[in-house]
Short mmCIF file of C-alpha atoms and ligand atoms in Angstrom, two decimals:
data_model
loop_
_atom_site.label_atom_id
_atom_site.label_comp_id
_atom_site.label_asym_id
_atom_site.label_seq_id
_atom_site.Cartn_x
_atom_site.Cartn_y
_atom_site.Cartn_z
CA MET A 1 48.55 50.79 8.92
CA ARG A 2 49.71 47.40 7.53
CA PHE A 3 49.76 44.40 9.79
CA ASP A 4 51.44 41.20 9.21
CA ILE A 5 50.40 38.32 11.60
CA PHE A 6 52.09 35.00 11.73
CA CYS A 7 50.42 31.66 12.89
CA HIS A 8 52.35 28.56 13.24
CA VAL A 9 50.18 25.53 13.93
CA VAL A 10 51.90 23.44 16.79
CA ASP A 11 48.89 21.00 17.27
CA ASN A 12 45.19 21.07 17.70
CA TYR A 13 42.92 24.04 16.92
CA GLY A 14 44.17 26.55 19.31
CA ASP A 15 46.97 28.39 17.54
CA VAL A 16 44.50 29.10 14.78
CA GLY A 17 41.56 29.74 17.20
CA VAL A 18 43.53 32.54 18.85
CA CYS A 19 44.97 33.91 15.57
CA TRP A 20 41.72 34.02 13.81
CA ARG A 21 40.09 35.76 16.80
CA LEU A 22 42.77 38.33 16.96
CA VAL A 23 42.71 39.17 13.31
CA LYS A 24 38.90 39.35 13.45
CA ARG A 25 38.98 41.77 16.46
CA LEU A 26 41.73 43.97 15.06
CA ALA A 27 39.75 44.33 11.80
CA GLN A 28 36.55 45.05 13.65
CA THR A 29 38.20 47.44 16.11
CA HIS A 30 38.62 50.96 14.91
CA PHE A 31 39.22 52.72 18.05
CA THR A 32 41.77 52.60 20.85
CA SER A 33 40.68 53.05 24.61
CA SER A 34 41.17 56.90 24.30
CA ASP A 35 38.68 57.04 21.28
CA HIS A 36 41.59 57.58 18.98
CA PHE A 37 40.22 56.42 15.62
CA THR A 38 42.44 54.32 13.57
CA SER A 39 41.15 54.87 10.14
CA PRO A 40 40.11 51.19 9.24
CA ASP A 41 40.07 51.96 5.60
CA LYS A 42 43.61 52.36 5.70
CA ASP A 43 44.40 49.28 7.79
CA HIS A 44 45.36 46.08 5.92
CA PHE A 45 45.90 42.81 7.55
CA ARG A 46 47.72 39.76 6.21
CA LEU A 47 47.30 36.45 8.11
CA PHE A 48 50.29 34.20 7.32
CA CYS A 49 49.60 30.58 8.45
CA ASP A 50 51.23 27.18 7.78
CA TYR A 51 47.76 25.53 7.80
CA PRO A 52 45.41 28.03 6.10
CA GLU A 53 42.79 25.31 5.51
CA LEU A 54 42.44 25.01 9.20
CA VAL A 55 41.80 28.81 9.37
CA GLU A 56 39.11 28.28 6.89
CA LYS A 57 37.66 25.58 8.91
CA VAL A 58 37.56 27.47 12.11
CA ALA A 59 36.31 30.71 10.56
CA GLY A 60 33.53 28.86 8.52
CA ASP A 61 32.36 29.99 5.02
CA ASP A 62 30.25 33.01 6.41
CA GLY A 63 32.85 34.08 8.99
CA LEU A 64 35.72 33.93 6.50
CA ARG A 65 33.81 36.06 3.84
CA GLU A 66 32.72 38.64 6.44
CA ILE A 67 36.33 39.17 7.66
CA LEU A 68 38.07 39.12 4.34
CA SER A 69 35.79 41.86 3.28
CA LEU A 70 37.26 44.00 5.98
CA GLY A 71 40.52 44.09 4.37
CA VAL A 72 42.14 40.86 5.72
CA GLU A 73 44.23 38.55 3.50
CA LEU A 74 44.70 34.88 4.42
CA LEU A 75 48.00 33.75 3.03
CA PRO A 76 50.20 30.65 3.14
CA TRP A 77 53.26 30.84 5.27
CA ASN A 78 55.64 30.17 2.50
CA SER A 79 54.37 33.12 0.48
CA ALA A 80 55.69 35.60 3.30
CA ASP A 81 59.22 35.82 1.85
CA GLN A 82 57.95 37.28 -1.48
CA SER A 83 55.41 39.35 0.27
CA ILE A 84 57.79 42.33 1.20
CA THR A 85 59.36 44.59 -1.30
CA GLU A 86 60.81 48.00 -0.93
CA ASP A 87 57.27 49.59 -1.59
CA ILE A 88 55.15 47.03 0.32
CA TYR A 89 56.19 46.30 3.77
CA PRO A 90 54.37 46.04 7.08
CA ASP A 91 54.20 48.60 9.83
CA ILE A 92 53.42 46.03 12.45
CA VAL A 93 54.49 42.50 12.56
CA ILE A 94 52.77 40.16 15.12
CA GLU A 95 54.47 36.78 15.84
CA THR A 96 52.20 34.55 17.75
CA PHE A 97 53.28 32.32 20.60
CA SER A 98 57.06 32.81 19.62
CA CYS A 99 56.59 31.40 16.14
CA GLU A 100 59.90 32.25 14.44
CA LEU A 101 59.54 34.59 11.31
CA PRO A 102 60.63 33.06 7.92
CA ALA A 103 64.23 33.82 7.51
CA VAL A 104 64.01 35.59 4.04
CA TYR A 105 61.13 37.73 5.35
CA SER A 106 63.16 38.68 8.50
CA GLY A 107 66.13 39.82 6.40
CA LYS A 108 63.94 41.84 4.12
CA LEU A 109 62.19 43.33 7.13
CA LYS A 110 65.49 44.53 8.39
CA SER A 111 66.44 46.16 5.13
CA PHE A 112 63.04 47.81 4.09
CA SER A 113 61.19 48.68 7.12
CA LYS A 114 61.26 49.81 10.72
CA ALA A 115 58.40 47.57 11.60
CA LEU A 116 57.32 47.22 15.13
CA ILE A 117 57.48 43.56 16.00
CA ILE A 118 55.22 42.14 18.81
CA ASN A 119 55.34 38.69 20.19
CA LEU A 120 51.78 37.63 21.33
CA GLU A 121 52.35 35.29 24.30
CA TYR A 122 50.28 32.62 25.88
CA LEU A 123 47.62 33.59 28.55
CA SER A 124 48.43 33.00 32.01
CA ALA A 125 47.34 34.18 35.44
CA GLU A 126 50.98 33.70 36.86
CA THR A 127 52.07 37.16 38.28
CA TRP A 128 55.36 37.16 36.37
CA THR A 129 53.50 37.76 33.16
CA ILE A 130 52.43 41.30 34.32
CA SER A 131 56.07 42.41 34.84
CA ALA A 132 57.02 40.89 31.56
CA HIS A 133 54.21 42.32 29.64
CA GLY A 134 55.51 45.00 27.24
CA LEU A 135 59.13 44.49 27.75
CA PRO A 136 61.45 44.60 24.70
CA SER A 137 63.44 41.65 24.00
CA PRO A 138 67.22 41.90 23.29
CA PRO A 139 67.72 41.31 19.67
CA SER A 140 68.37 37.64 18.96
CA GLN A 141 71.40 36.51 17.30
CA SER A 142 69.47 34.95 14.52
CA ASP A 143 67.96 38.13 12.91
CA ASP A 144 68.71 41.00 15.63
CA LEU A 145 65.18 42.51 15.28
CA LEU A 146 63.87 44.27 18.32
CA ARG A 147 60.55 42.74 19.46
CA TYR A 148 58.14 43.38 22.44
CA PHE A 149 56.52 40.74 24.46
CA TYR A 150 52.69 41.14 24.87
CA TYR A 151 51.02 39.08 27.51
CA PRO A 152 47.26 38.55 27.58
CA GLY A 153 45.74 38.51 31.03
CA PHE A 154 42.99 38.89 33.44
CA THR A 155 43.97 42.20 35.20
CA PRO A 156 43.87 45.77 33.90
CA GLU A 157 47.72 45.93 33.97
CA SER A 158 47.97 42.99 31.51
CA GLY A 159 47.43 42.72 27.80
CA GLY A 160 43.85 41.87 28.42
CA LEU A 161 41.64 39.17 26.78
CA LEU A 162 39.96 38.97 23.36
CA GLN A 163 36.30 39.66 23.81
CA GLY A 164 34.10 40.92 20.90
CA LYS A 165 30.44 40.67 20.82
CA LEU A 166 29.09 38.01 23.20
CA PRO A 167 26.30 35.77 21.86
CA SER A 168 22.80 36.12 23.16
CA THR A 169 21.11 32.92 24.34
CA ASP A 170 18.35 34.39 26.55
CA GLU A 171 15.05 32.48 26.62
CA ASN A 172 13.27 34.99 24.42
CA ASN A 173 15.83 34.71 21.68
CA THR A 174 14.92 31.86 19.38
CA PHE A 175 18.09 32.26 17.15
CA ILE A 176 20.02 29.00 16.95
CA PRO A 177 23.06 28.92 14.53
CA ARG A 178 22.36 26.92 11.32
CA SER A 179 25.30 24.61 11.99
CA LEU A 180 23.50 23.51 15.41
CA ASP A 181 19.85 23.52 14.18
CA GLN A 182 19.64 19.76 13.55
CA ILE A 183 21.54 18.81 16.83
CA TRP A 184 19.44 21.09 18.88
CA ARG A 185 16.35 19.13 17.80
CA LYS A 186 17.98 16.10 19.36
CA LEU A 187 18.10 17.66 22.88
CA ARG A 188 15.78 16.98 25.58
CA PRO A 189 13.84 19.97 26.89
CA SER A 190 16.04 22.04 29.25
CA SER A 191 13.72 21.48 32.12
CA GLU A 192 14.33 17.65 31.69
CA ALA A 193 18.12 17.37 31.14
CA LYS A 194 20.95 19.65 31.71
CA ARG A 195 23.14 20.50 28.68
CA VAL A 196 26.97 19.83 29.00
CA SER A 197 29.53 20.43 26.35
CA ILE A 198 32.59 18.32 26.40
CA PHE A 199 35.63 19.66 24.49
CA THR A 200 38.66 18.01 26.35
CA TYR A 201 41.69 16.14 25.50
CA GLY A 202 39.95 13.05 26.13
CA GLY A 203 41.73 9.90 27.93
CA GLU A 204 41.45 8.42 31.33
CA LYS A 205 40.09 11.53 33.09
CA LEU A 206 37.07 11.70 30.67
CA THR A 207 36.43 8.01 31.00
CA GLN A 208 36.42 8.39 34.66
CA LEU A 209 34.01 11.48 34.41
CA LEU A 210 31.53 9.35 32.21
CA ASN A 211 31.60 6.53 34.74
CA GLN A 212 30.74 8.94 37.54
CA MET A 213 28.06 10.74 35.44
CA LEU A 214 26.37 7.40 34.66
CA ARG A 215 26.26 6.43 38.35
CA SER A 216 24.86 9.81 39.22
CA ASN A 217 21.55 9.14 37.61
CA GLN A 218 21.46 12.82 36.53
CA PRO A 219 19.74 13.34 33.22
CA LEU A 220 22.42 14.95 30.95
CA ASP A 221 22.80 15.69 27.26
CA LEU A 222 26.59 15.69 26.57
CA LEU A 223 27.63 17.53 23.50
CA VAL A 224 30.93 15.91 22.56
CA CYS A 225 33.28 18.05 20.60
CA GLY A 226 36.68 17.45 18.91
CA GLU A 227 38.34 14.27 17.97
CA ASN A 228 40.14 13.42 21.32
CA ALA A 229 36.80 13.50 23.25
CA LEU A 230 34.85 11.71 20.56
CA LYS A 231 37.46 8.99 20.38
CA THR A 232 37.41 8.47 24.33
CA CYS A 233 33.57 8.47 24.20
CA GLN A 234 33.65 5.98 21.40
CA VAL A 235 35.75 3.57 23.40
CA TRP A 236 33.74 4.12 26.53
CA LEU A 237 30.42 3.29 24.67
CA GLU A 238 32.00 0.30 22.93
CA GLU A 239 29.89 1.12 19.73
CA GLU A 240 29.81 3.33 16.57
CA PHE A 241 29.35 6.90 17.59
CA SER A 242 28.07 8.90 14.64
CA GLU A 243 24.43 9.42 16.02
CA PRO A 244 23.30 10.21 19.56
CA VAL A 245 23.49 7.24 22.01
CA SER A 246 21.83 6.95 25.39
CA ARG A 247 23.07 5.12 28.59
CA ASN A 248 20.86 5.35 31.62
CA PHE A 249 20.00 9.01 31.95
CA LEU A 250 22.79 10.21 29.74
CA GLN A 251 22.49 11.16 26.09
CA LEU A 252 25.82 11.37 24.34
CA ILE A 253 25.69 13.46 21.09
CA PRO A 254 28.58 13.39 18.74
CA MET A 255 29.33 16.98 17.31
CA PRO A 256 30.52 18.04 14.04
CA PHE A 257 33.22 20.70 13.79
CA ILE A 258 31.35 24.01 13.78
CA PRO A 259 32.57 27.55 13.02
CA GLN A 260 34.17 29.51 15.80
CA ASP A 261 31.18 31.98 16.25
CA ASP A 262 28.67 28.90 16.53
CA PHE A 263 31.07 27.31 18.98
CA ASP A 264 30.94 30.51 21.20
CA TRP A 265 27.20 30.28 21.06
CA LEU A 266 27.24 26.58 22.06
CA LEU A 267 29.37 27.59 25.34
CA HIS A 268 26.63 30.12 26.20
CA ALA A 269 23.86 27.78 25.59
CA CYS A 270 25.08 24.94 27.76
CA ASP A 271 24.74 24.64 31.61
CA LEU A 272 28.32 23.54 31.98
CA ASN A 273 31.20 23.36 29.70
CA PHE A 274 34.33 21.39 29.66
CA VAL A 275 36.99 23.17 27.78
CA ARG A 276 40.77 23.03 27.09
CA GLY A 277 43.65 25.00 25.73
CA GLU A 278 43.50 28.75 25.71
CA ASP A 279 40.74 30.13 23.46
CA SER A 280 37.85 27.85 24.57
CA PHE A 281 38.97 28.49 28.07
CA VAL A 282 38.37 32.17 27.61
CA ARG A 283 35.21 31.88 25.87
CA ALA A 284 33.82 29.56 28.78
CA GLN A 285 34.51 32.60 30.97
CA TRP A 286 32.67 35.02 28.74
CA ALA A 287 29.81 32.72 28.60
CA GLY A 288 29.25 33.29 32.20
CA LYS A 289 28.67 29.56 32.97
CA PRO A 290 30.47 27.05 35.19
CA PHE A 291 33.38 25.41 33.40
CA VAL A 292 36.07 22.79 33.96
CA TRP A 293 39.34 23.38 32.23
CA ASP A 294 41.23 20.65 30.95
CA ILE A 295 44.54 22.59 30.91
CA TYR A 296 47.04 21.74 28.15
CA PRO A 297 49.80 19.56 29.62
CA GLN A 298 53.29 21.10 29.69
CA GLU A 299 56.76 19.72 30.27
CA ASP A 300 57.82 19.51 33.93
CA ASP A 301 54.09 19.79 35.07
CA ALA A 302 54.39 23.54 34.63
CA HIS A 303 50.60 23.41 33.86
CA HIS A 304 49.89 22.75 37.56
CA ILE A 305 51.38 26.19 38.57
CA LYS A 306 49.46 27.83 35.68
CA LEU A 307 46.10 26.16 36.96
CA ASP A 308 46.75 27.23 40.55
CA ALA A 309 47.50 30.64 39.54
CA PHE A 310 44.17 30.85 37.73
CA LEU A 311 42.09 29.25 40.41
CA GLY A 312 43.66 31.66 42.96
CA MET A 313 42.35 34.53 40.71
CA TYR A 314 38.93 32.94 39.74
CA LEU A 315 38.10 31.76 43.12
CA GLN A 316 39.34 34.70 45.18
CA ASN A 317 35.86 36.25 45.79
CA ALA A 318 33.85 33.19 45.73
CA LEU A 319 31.25 32.23 48.19
CA PRO A 320 32.22 29.15 50.12
CA SER A 321 29.71 26.55 48.44
CA GLY A 322 30.53 27.79 44.91
CA LYS A 323 34.29 27.84 45.75
CA LYS A 324 34.53 24.49 47.08
CA ALA A 325 32.51 22.83 44.09
CA ALA A 326 34.30 24.61 41.61
CA TYR A 327 37.60 23.72 42.93
CA ALA A 328 36.73 20.13 43.07
CA ALA A 329 35.37 20.32 39.51
CA MET A 330 38.50 21.84 38.18
CA HIS A 331 40.52 19.04 39.86
CA TRP A 332 38.26 16.41 38.40
CA GLU A 333 37.02 15.22 41.69
CA GLU A 334 33.82 12.81 42.01
CA PHE A 335 31.15 14.29 39.85
CA ALA A 336 28.51 13.72 42.33
CA ASP A 337 30.21 15.76 45.00
CA TRP A 338 30.33 18.91 43.18
CA TRP A 339 27.34 18.61 40.55
CA GLN A 340 24.94 19.46 43.45
CA ALA A 341 26.36 22.75 43.66
CA LEU A 342 25.78 23.71 39.91
CA HIS A 343 23.59 26.60 41.08
CA PRO A 344 26.13 28.50 43.24
CA MET A 345 28.75 27.57 40.57
CA THR A 346 26.70 29.39 38.01
CA GLN A 347 26.12 32.44 40.27
CA HIS A 348 29.95 32.47 40.72
CA ALA A 349 30.48 32.03 36.86
CA VAL A 350 28.16 35.18 36.35
CA MET A 351 29.94 37.26 38.97
CA TRP A 352 33.36 36.29 37.46
CA ARG A 353 32.24 37.43 34.04
CA GLN A 354 31.31 40.87 35.58
CA GLU A 355 34.79 41.07 37.28
CA LEU A 356 36.44 40.38 33.92
CA MET A 357 34.36 43.05 32.19
CA LYS A 358 35.61 45.55 34.86
CA SER A 359 39.20 44.34 34.31
CA GLN A 360 38.67 45.17 30.61
CA ILE A 361 37.78 48.85 31.43
CA LYS A 362 40.64 49.99 29.02
CA GLY A 363 39.23 47.77 26.23
CA ASP A 364 39.70 44.09 25.34
CA LEU A 365 43.13 42.80 24.05
CA ALA A 366 42.66 44.14 20.45
CA ILE A 367 41.96 47.75 21.72
CA ARG A 368 44.76 47.56 24.24
CA LEU A 369 47.00 46.18 21.55
CA ARG A 370 46.24 49.15 19.37
CA ASP A 371 47.14 51.52 22.36
CA PHE A 372 50.39 49.74 22.91
CA ILE A 373 51.15 50.10 19.15
CA LEU A 374 50.32 53.76 19.11
CA GLU A 375 52.43 54.34 22.23
CA LYS A 376 55.48 52.61 20.69
CA LEU A 377 54.99 54.39 17.32
CA LYS A 378 54.86 57.65 18.92
CA LYS A 379 58.01 57.12 20.93
CA GLY A 380 59.69 56.06 17.63
O1 TRH B 401 42.69 23.15 20.46
P1 TRH B 401 43.19 23.48 21.75
O2 TRH B 401 43.63 22.42 22.61
O3 TRH B 401 44.42 24.47 21.32
C1 TRH B 401 45.61 24.68 22.02
C2 TRH B 401 46.72 24.06 21.18
O4 TRH B 401 46.93 22.68 21.59
C3 TRH B 401 47.90 25.00 21.24
O5 TRH B 401 49.07 24.41 20.68
C4 TRH B 401 48.19 25.21 22.70
O6 TRH B 401 49.11 26.10 22.67
C5 TRH B 401 46.95 25.89 23.35
O7 TRH B 401 45.86 24.95 23.25
C6 TRH B 401 47.23 26.15 24.76
O8 TRH B 401 42.28 24.40 22.53
P2 TRH B 401 41.68 25.89 22.26
O9 TRH B 401 42.71 26.80 22.62
O10 TRH B 401 40.49 26.17 23.06
O11 TRH B 401 41.32 26.15 20.81
C7 TRH B 401 40.33 25.55 20.13
C8 TRH B 401 39.66 26.38 19.06
O12 TRH B 401 38.83 25.79 18.23
C9 TRH B 401 38.84 27.50 19.69
O13 TRH B 401 39.06 28.65 18.91
C10 TRH B 401 37.29 27.01 19.43
C11 TRH B 401 37.58 26.26 18.17
N1 TRH B 401 36.60 25.40 17.75
C12 TRH B 401 35.63 25.69 16.73
O14 TRH B 401 35.69 26.63 16.18
N2 TRH B 401 34.62 24.73 16.38
C13 TRH B 401 34.56 23.56 17.16
O15 TRH B 401 33.68 22.72 16.80
C14 TRH B 401 35.51 23.28 18.13
C15 TRH B 401 35.27 21.90 18.96
C16 TRH B 401 36.47 24.24 18.53
#
């Protein structure tokens, strides 16, 4: 089958982060949940992106080479119009996050093929997404092509979560990704200082957190990732921040941008992760470590509803001590008040990962998406 996947970068790294992970998983996944073999040699993937350099950055050189060798092409968005002919056209088109297909491409799609169009939506734990999952959209006026809405989610009825092989960071495993080798040498022994990754949108919330951490006298190695958090830390430190800087018991370490696979490893290797957006939010859950979600701010404060829906699910079966602390952490309350409960929060994170594994009994998002595609193609 020929897949065309469209990625429009709105801001930050998340659009690319999700699309690259999706392509990666689809190219690596040769079975559906019913063990239906999908002949990988015959699958071909084209990822059209309006910022291909960002895909290269997120993938990293080795990751890019590996995935391109599986029959994936990375193409600029504006080459899409010329990419369809009477002989070469896709069977499946995936629009991510409602990005609009290029007009000429859409027109050709209508004339040459009966491609199945799927709109991969944002992840949310809100219950309405379950009822909307899999529904066809009425053809829009602009191109009247039929498309199906595909909603990722945390339950077996949803579209699932992207998973893939999870990194191993157990104590007997001495593997450290190359991109992190130098940084790892700068960390204090794990018995002396806890490791905390900070990949947030920065700003006032982070400044307050740093003040609270400083007051708590807890030895922490803070691995600061992404421009927004780095900028806030720089202002807070009131000095250049290209090398690790210490304040009381804190050590702040500026992180370079690292390939996505290595970033996944980092989340598994830390004791606590501050994450954001969608993709790092999901990876923090697969890491089985406590985390704080800096949710992407939406208009009309819609993100509050999204956060409540997630916490309702995440904390439903939590024991009281872990629950109270995780709730406080997720609401950025005083650090000292919830940090003491890191152990029960960790136990809860491990239990939640097991629950998620069970919810993926029909496979992860890539496998379920293949199921969905086969079902729709069968029905014609
Ligand atoms: O970057 P994000 O905030 O992304 C988004 C976008 O803002 C998007 O428009 C919005 O729709 C969405 O959030 C909700 O956060 P996210 O989703 O966690 O994506 C970050 C990606 O960057 C993720 O795949 C991990 C990757 N990454 C690396 O590969 N290396 C790194 O060093 C870092 C810091 C991140």
